[in-house]
mmCIF file of C-alpha atoms in Angstrom:
data_model
loop_
_atom_site.group_PDB
_atom_site.id
_atom_site.type_symbol
_atom_site.label_atom_id
_atom_site.label_comp_id
_atom_site.label_asym_id
_atom_site.label_seq_id
_atom_site.Cartn_x
_atom_site.Cartn_y
_atom_site.Cartn_z
ATOM 1 C CA MET A 190 0.000 0.000 0.000
ATOM 2 C CA PRO A 191 1.608 3.303 -1.092
ATOM 3 C CA THR A 192 2.342 5.790 1.651
ATOM 4 C CA ALA A 193 1.208 9.393 1.434
ATOM 5 C CA THR A 194 3.864 11.934 0.562
ATOM 6 C CA VAL A 195 4.542 14.300 3.440
ATOM 7 C CA PRO A 196 5.409 17.834 2.235
ATOM 8 C CA GLU A 197 8.702 19.288 3.382
ATOM 9 C CA PRO A 198 8.486 21.939 6.131
ATOM 10 C CA VAL A 199 8.232 25.449 4.722
ATOM 11 C CA GLU A 200 10.497 28.079 6.218
ATOM 12 C CA GLY A 201 8.596 30.696 8.192
ATOM 13 C CA TYR A 202 5.294 28.815 8.170
ATOM 14 C CA VAL A 203 3.653 27.870 11.462
ATOM 15 C CA PRO A 204 0.031 26.613 11.528
ATOM 16 C CA LEU A 205 -2.347 29.335 12.659
ATOM 17 C CA ALA A 206 -3.401 27.398 15.764
ATOM 18 C CA ALA A 207 0.226 27.304 16.937
ATOM 19 C CA LEU A 208 0.721 31.065 16.775
ATOM 20 C CA PRO A 209 0.712 32.794 20.171
ATOM 21 C CA ARG A 210 -0.954 35.904 18.723
ATOM 22 C CA PRO A 211 -1.980 37.260 15.296
ATOM 23 C CA SER A 212 0.820 38.367 12.984
ATOM 24 C CA GLY A 213 0.727 41.210 10.472
ATOM 25 C CA LEU A 214 -1.396 40.322 7.465
ATOM 26 C CA ALA A 215 1.235 40.976 4.797
ATOM 27 C CA GLU A 216 3.961 39.031 6.600
ATOM 28 C CA ARG A 217 1.617 36.183 7.491
ATOM 29 C CA LEU A 218 0.389 35.934 3.907
ATOM 30 C CA GLU A 219 3.855 35.399 2.490
ATOM 31 C CA SER A 220 4.559 32.362 4.684
ATOM 32 C CA VAL A 221 1.095 30.884 4.124
ATOM 33 C CA VAL A 222 1.381 31.322 0.344
ATOM 34 C CA ARG A 223 4.734 29.521 0.336
ATOM 35 C CA ALA A 224 3.182 26.705 2.359
ATOM 36 C CA ALA A 225 0.157 26.484 0.052
ATOM 37 C CA ARG A 226 2.426 26.264 -2.997
ATOM 38 C CA ALA A 227 4.352 23.458 -1.320
ATOM 39 C CA GLY A 228 1.157 21.534 -0.581
ATOM 40 C CA VAL A 229 1.343 21.800 3.210
ATOM 41 C CA PRO A 230 -1.954 20.453 4.642
ATOM 42 C CA GLY A 231 -4.221 23.212 5.896
ATOM 43 C CA ALA A 232 -2.285 26.034 4.235
ATOM 44 C CA ALA A 233 -4.759 26.689 1.403
ATOM 45 C CA PRO A 234 -7.809 26.881 3.723
ATOM 46 C CA GLU A 235 -5.855 29.186 6.030
ATOM 47 C CA LEU A 236 -4.940 31.411 3.094
ATOM 48 C CA LEU A 237 -8.605 31.655 2.175
ATOM 49 C CA ALA A 238 -9.546 32.401 5.795
ATOM 50 C CA LEU A 239 -7.009 35.240 5.909
ATOM 51 C CA LEU A 240 -8.046 36.789 2.613
ATOM 52 C CA LYS A 241 -11.814 36.282 2.485
ATOM 53 C CA PRO A 242 -12.791 39.118 4.892
ATOM 54 C CA VAL A 243 -10.293 41.498 3.295
ATOM 55 C CA ILE A 244 -11.545 40.712 -0.211
ATOM 56 C CA ALA A 245 -15.191 40.974 0.855
ATOM 57 C CA ARG A 246 -14.677 44.422 2.406
ATOM 58 C CA TYR A 247 -12.814 45.600 -0.685
ATOM 59 C CA CYS A 248 -15.520 44.434 -3.093
ATOM 60 C CA ARG A 249 -18.327 45.871 -0.965
ATOM 61 C CA ALA A 250 -16.539 49.211 -0.815
ATOM 62 C CA ARG A 251 -15.866 49.351 -4.567
ATOM 63 C CA ILE A 252 -19.315 48.139 -5.608
ATOM 64 C CA GLY A 253 -21.159 49.787 -2.720
ATOM 65 C CA GLY A 254 -24.898 49.338 -2.769
ATOM 66 C CA ARG A 255 -25.161 49.278 -6.540
ATOM 67 C CA ASP A 256 -27.539 46.596 -7.708
ATOM 68 C CA LEU A 257 -25.699 44.630 -10.368
ATOM 69 C CA SER A 258 -28.817 42.520 -10.862
ATOM 70 C CA TYR A 259 -27.281 39.087 -11.161
ATOM 71 C CA LEU A 260 -24.035 39.932 -9.310
ATOM 72 C CA SER A 261 -23.656 41.158 -5.735
ATOM 73 C CA ALA A 262 -20.478 42.400 -4.062
ATOM 74 C CA ASP A 263 -20.237 39.064 -2.253
ATOM 75 C CA ASP A 264 -20.575 37.189 -5.561
ATOM 76 C CA VAL A 265 -17.659 39.183 -6.941
ATOM 77 C CA ALA A 266 -15.676 38.546 -3.745
ATOM 78 C CA GLN A 267 -16.219 34.809 -4.183
ATOM 79 C CA GLU A 268 -14.904 35.013 -7.751
ATOM 80 C CA VAL A 269 -11.848 36.882 -6.474
ATOM 81 C CA CYS A 270 -11.169 34.211 -3.839
ATOM 82 C CA ILE A 271 -11.356 31.476 -6.465
ATOM 83 C CA ALA A 272 -9.050 33.387 -8.819
ATOM 84 C CA VAL A 273 -6.538 34.028 -6.029
ATOM 85 C CA LEU A 274 -6.407 30.333 -5.082
ATOM 86 C CA GLN A 275 -5.944 29.430 -8.750
ATOM 87 C CA ALA A 276 -3.042 31.890 -8.967
ATOM 88 C CA VAL A 277 -1.160 30.431 -5.997
ATOM 89 C CA PRO A 278 0.581 27.507 -7.800
ATOM 90 C CA GLY A 279 2.117 29.843 -10.377
ATOM 91 C CA TYR A 280 2.965 32.659 -7.975
ATOM 92 C CA GLU A 281 6.651 33.559 -7.771
ATOM 93 C CA ASP A 282 7.973 35.732 -4.977
ATOM 94 C CA ARG A 283 10.174 38.286 -6.721
ATOM 95 C CA GLY A 284 10.520 40.644 -3.812
ATOM 96 C CA GLY A 285 7.013 42.051 -4.066
ATOM 97 C CA SER A 286 3.941 41.262 -2.002
ATOM 98 C CA PHE A 287 1.158 38.751 -2.500
ATOM 99 C CA LEU A 288 -1.236 41.514 -1.413
ATOM 100 C CA HIS A 289 -0.354 43.350 -4.623
ATOM 101 C CA LEU A 290 -1.547 40.374 -6.667
ATOM 102 C CA VAL A 291 -4.711 40.020 -4.573
ATOM 103 C CA ARG A 292 -5.588 43.698 -4.983
ATOM 104 C CA ALA A 293 -4.972 43.519 -8.734
ATOM 105 C CA ILE A 294 -7.219 40.461 -9.106
ATOM 106 C CA ALA A 295 -9.954 42.089 -7.008
ATOM 107 C CA ALA A 296 -9.796 45.348 -8.971
ATOM 108 C CA ASN A 297 -10.043 43.445 -12.262
ATOM 109 C CA LYS A 298 -13.015 41.365 -11.087
ATOM 110 C CA VAL A 299 -14.857 44.499 -9.920
ATOM 111 C CA ALA A 300 -14.178 46.154 -13.278
ATOM 112 C CA ASP A 301 -15.389 43.004 -15.077
ATOM 113 C CA ALA A 302 -18.636 43.118 -13.080
ATOM 114 C CA PHE A 303 -19.324 46.711 -14.069
ATOM 115 C CA ARG A 304 -18.479 46.002 -17.707
ATOM 116 C CA ALA A 305 -20.862 43.039 -17.716
ATOM 117 C CA VAL A 306 -23.681 45.207 -16.385
ATOM 118 C CA SER A 307 -22.952 48.038 -18.821
ATOM 119 C CA ARG A 308 -23.306 45.576 -21.697
ATOM 120 C CA ASP A 309 -26.699 44.497 -20.402
ATOM 121 C CA ARG A 310 -28.704 47.677 -20.942
ATOM 122 C CA SER A 311 -31.921 45.937 -19.938
ATOM 123 C CA ARG A 312 -30.787 45.789 -16.307
ATOM 124 C CA PRO A 313 -30.537 49.201 -14.624
ATOM 125 C CA VAL A 314 -27.863 49.940 -12.025
ATOM 126 C CA SER A 315 -29.170 51.338 -8.747
ATOM 127 C CA ASP A 316 -27.277 53.489 -6.267
ATOM 128 C CA VAL A 317 -29.291 52.408 -3.226
ATOM 129 C CA PRO A 318 -26.803 51.410 -0.485
ATOM 130 C CA GLU A 319 -27.016 47.904 0.964
ATOM 131 C CA ASN A 320 -26.851 49.229 4.516
ATOM 132 C CA ALA A 321 -29.938 51.436 4.270
ATOM 133 C CA ASP A 322 -32.079 50.966 7.391
ATOM 134 C CA LEU A 323 -35.219 49.234 6.147
ATOM 135 C CA ARG A 324 -36.899 49.744 9.518
ATOM 136 C CA ASP A 325 -37.252 53.467 8.825
ATOM 137 C CA GLY A 326 -40.090 54.989 6.876
ATOM 138 C CA PRO A 327 -39.969 55.627 3.121
ATOM 139 C CA GLU A 328 -38.878 59.258 3.555
ATOM 140 C CA SER A 329 -35.887 58.282 5.701
ATOM 141 C CA HIS A 330 -35.069 55.437 3.334
ATOM 142 C CA THR A 331 -35.009 57.839 0.383
ATOM 143 C CA LEU A 332 -32.799 60.339 2.215
ATOM 144 C CA THR A 333 -30.350 57.606 3.188
ATOM 145 C CA ALA A 334 -30.211 56.339 -0.382
ATOM 146 C CA ASP A 335 -29.619 59.850 -1.724
ATOM 147 C CA LEU A 336 -26.816 60.429 0.793
ATOM 148 C CA GLY A 337 -25.135 57.134 -0.075
ATOM 149 C CA ALA A 338 -25.361 57.890 -3.784
ATOM 150 C CA SER A 339 -23.903 61.377 -3.250
ATOM 151 C CA LEU A 340 -20.945 60.035 -1.275
ATOM 152 C CA GLY A 341 -20.404 57.368 -3.905
ATOM 153 C CA ARG A 342 -20.243 60.023 -6.625
ATOM 154 C CA LEU A 343 -17.756 62.072 -4.607
ATOM 155 C CA LEU A 344 -15.472 59.068 -4.199
ATOM 156 C CA ALA A 345 -15.852 58.103 -7.858
ATOM 157 C CA GLY A 346 -14.713 61.594 -8.843
ATOM 158 C CA MET A 347 -11.422 61.264 -6.982
ATOM 159 C CA PRO A 348 -8.187 60.055 -8.627
ATOM 160 C CA LYS A 349 -7.937 56.269 -8.837
ATOM 161 C CA LEU A 350 -5.016 56.027 -6.408
ATOM 162 C CA GLN A 351 -6.879 58.070 -3.791
ATOM 163 C CA GLN A 352 -9.946 55.837 -4.182
ATOM 164 C CA GLU A 353 -7.855 52.703 -3.723
ATOM 165 C CA ILE A 354 -6.005 54.051 -0.689
ATOM 166 C CA LEU A 355 -9.193 55.174 1.062
ATOM 167 C CA THR A 356 -10.781 51.799 0.331
ATOM 168 C CA LEU A 357 -7.834 49.762 1.601
ATOM 169 C CA ARG A 358 -7.051 51.957 4.617
ATOM 170 C CA VAL A 359 -10.465 53.124 5.820
ATOM 171 C CA VAL A 360 -12.798 50.323 4.689
ATOM 172 C CA VAL A 361 -10.631 47.199 4.495
ATOM 173 C CA GLY A 362 -8.518 48.265 7.469
ATOM 174 C CA LEU A 363 -5.020 47.588 6.132
ATOM 175 C CA THR A 364 -2.062 49.380 7.677
ATOM 176 C CA SER A 365 -0.080 51.962 5.709
ATOM 177 C CA ALA A 366 2.634 49.365 5.116
ATOM 178 C CA GLU A 367 0.154 46.708 3.933
ATOM 179 C CA THR A 368 -1.604 49.214 1.684
ATOM 180 C CA GLY A 369 1.744 50.219 0.225
ATOM 181 C CA LYS A 370 2.578 46.592 -0.535
ATOM 182 C CA ALA A 371 -0.830 46.067 -2.135
ATOM 183 C CA LEU A 372 -0.414 49.113 -4.378
ATOM 184 C CA GLY A 373 3.333 48.933 -4.935
ATOM 185 C CA ILE A 374 4.117 52.278 -3.286
ATOM 186 C CA SER A 375 5.840 53.349 -0.062
ATOM 187 C CA PRO A 376 3.990 53.643 3.271
ATOM 188 C CA GLY A 377 4.934 57.324 3.337
ATOM 189 C CA ASN A 378 3.287 57.848 -0.041
ATOM 190 C CA VAL A 379 0.201 56.064 1.276
ATOM 191 C CA ARG A 380 -0.049 58.378 4.288
ATOM 192 C CA VAL A 381 0.469 61.553 2.264
ATOM 193 C CA THR A 382 -2.045 60.520 -0.408
ATOM 194 C CA GLN A 383 -4.577 59.445 2.223
ATOM 195 C CA CYS A 384 -4.251 62.796 4.005
ATOM 196 C CA ARG A 385 -4.837 64.677 0.750
ATOM 197 C CA ALA A 386 -7.736 62.414 -0.213
ATOM 198 C CA LEU A 387 -9.483 62.883 3.127
ATOM 199 C CA ALA A 388 -8.979 66.652 2.974
ATOM 200 C CA LYS A 389 -10.428 66.713 -0.539
ATOM 201 C CA LEU A 390 -13.346 64.544 0.542
ATOM 202 C CA ARG A 391 -14.091 66.800 3.516
ATOM 203 C CA ASP A 392 -14.063 69.882 1.276
ATOM 204 C CA SER A 393 -16.362 68.186 -1.234
ATOM 205 C CA ILE A 394 -18.763 67.126 1.524
ATOM 206 C CA HIS A 395 -19.058 70.722 2.742
ATOM 207 C CA GLU A 396 -19.384 72.088 -0.803
ATOM 208 C CA GLN A 397 -22.200 69.641 -1.530
ATOM 209 C CA GLY A 398 -23.935 70.477 1.756
ATOM 210 C CA LEU A 399 -23.682 66.899 3.013
ATOM 211 C CA ALA A 400 -22.008 67.611 6.361
ATOM 212 C CA GLU A 401 -25.251 68.083 8.308
ATOM 213 C CA ALA A 402 -26.787 64.965 6.771
ATOM 214 C CA LEU A 403 -23.768 62.870 7.769
ATOM 215 C CA LEU A 404 -23.943 64.104 11.356
ATOM 216 C CA ALA A 405 -27.726 63.656 11.631
#
């Protein structure tokens, strides 16, 4: 009876249950990816567990409450997870970060979703946010939807890099260093761009008269 092949230990990889406390996402990812490529048992599920919440938050932030009819933000996130796992065997660490690849795959899948909807003119795209409080009356619901749509337009009007940094830092919750690795820029550049983006967003909110609505 043939014996099962036991994968060689992977340098830097320790099963999640054996870690005394959580490590930084970017650093943890690199060791888990190496283990997954080497076929270490449990590494691929752990990789998915690490990335799934990050990918879901990213897709929800980029898609927002837009109704893509047959595709939701979570559907897109699932496609991203599948694509990331498929990319692992061919991934080569050339001094970059696996987060950069993940962000690129997620951005492409989100863009694909919007292109698919734009080709289907029979299915309108709504700007109603998913987190609108359905317990409120119709007037409150409408005001909340209008506010969400207005904020979405303000963000969409910002430079692409500023949009990505605000999404990764504020919504996804990555650190400046992790965001820099995901975007291929320095942490200092991330902080400066984020500061400018937030200042621009604050100015736009006041110009559009949205400040009182946000504080209500």
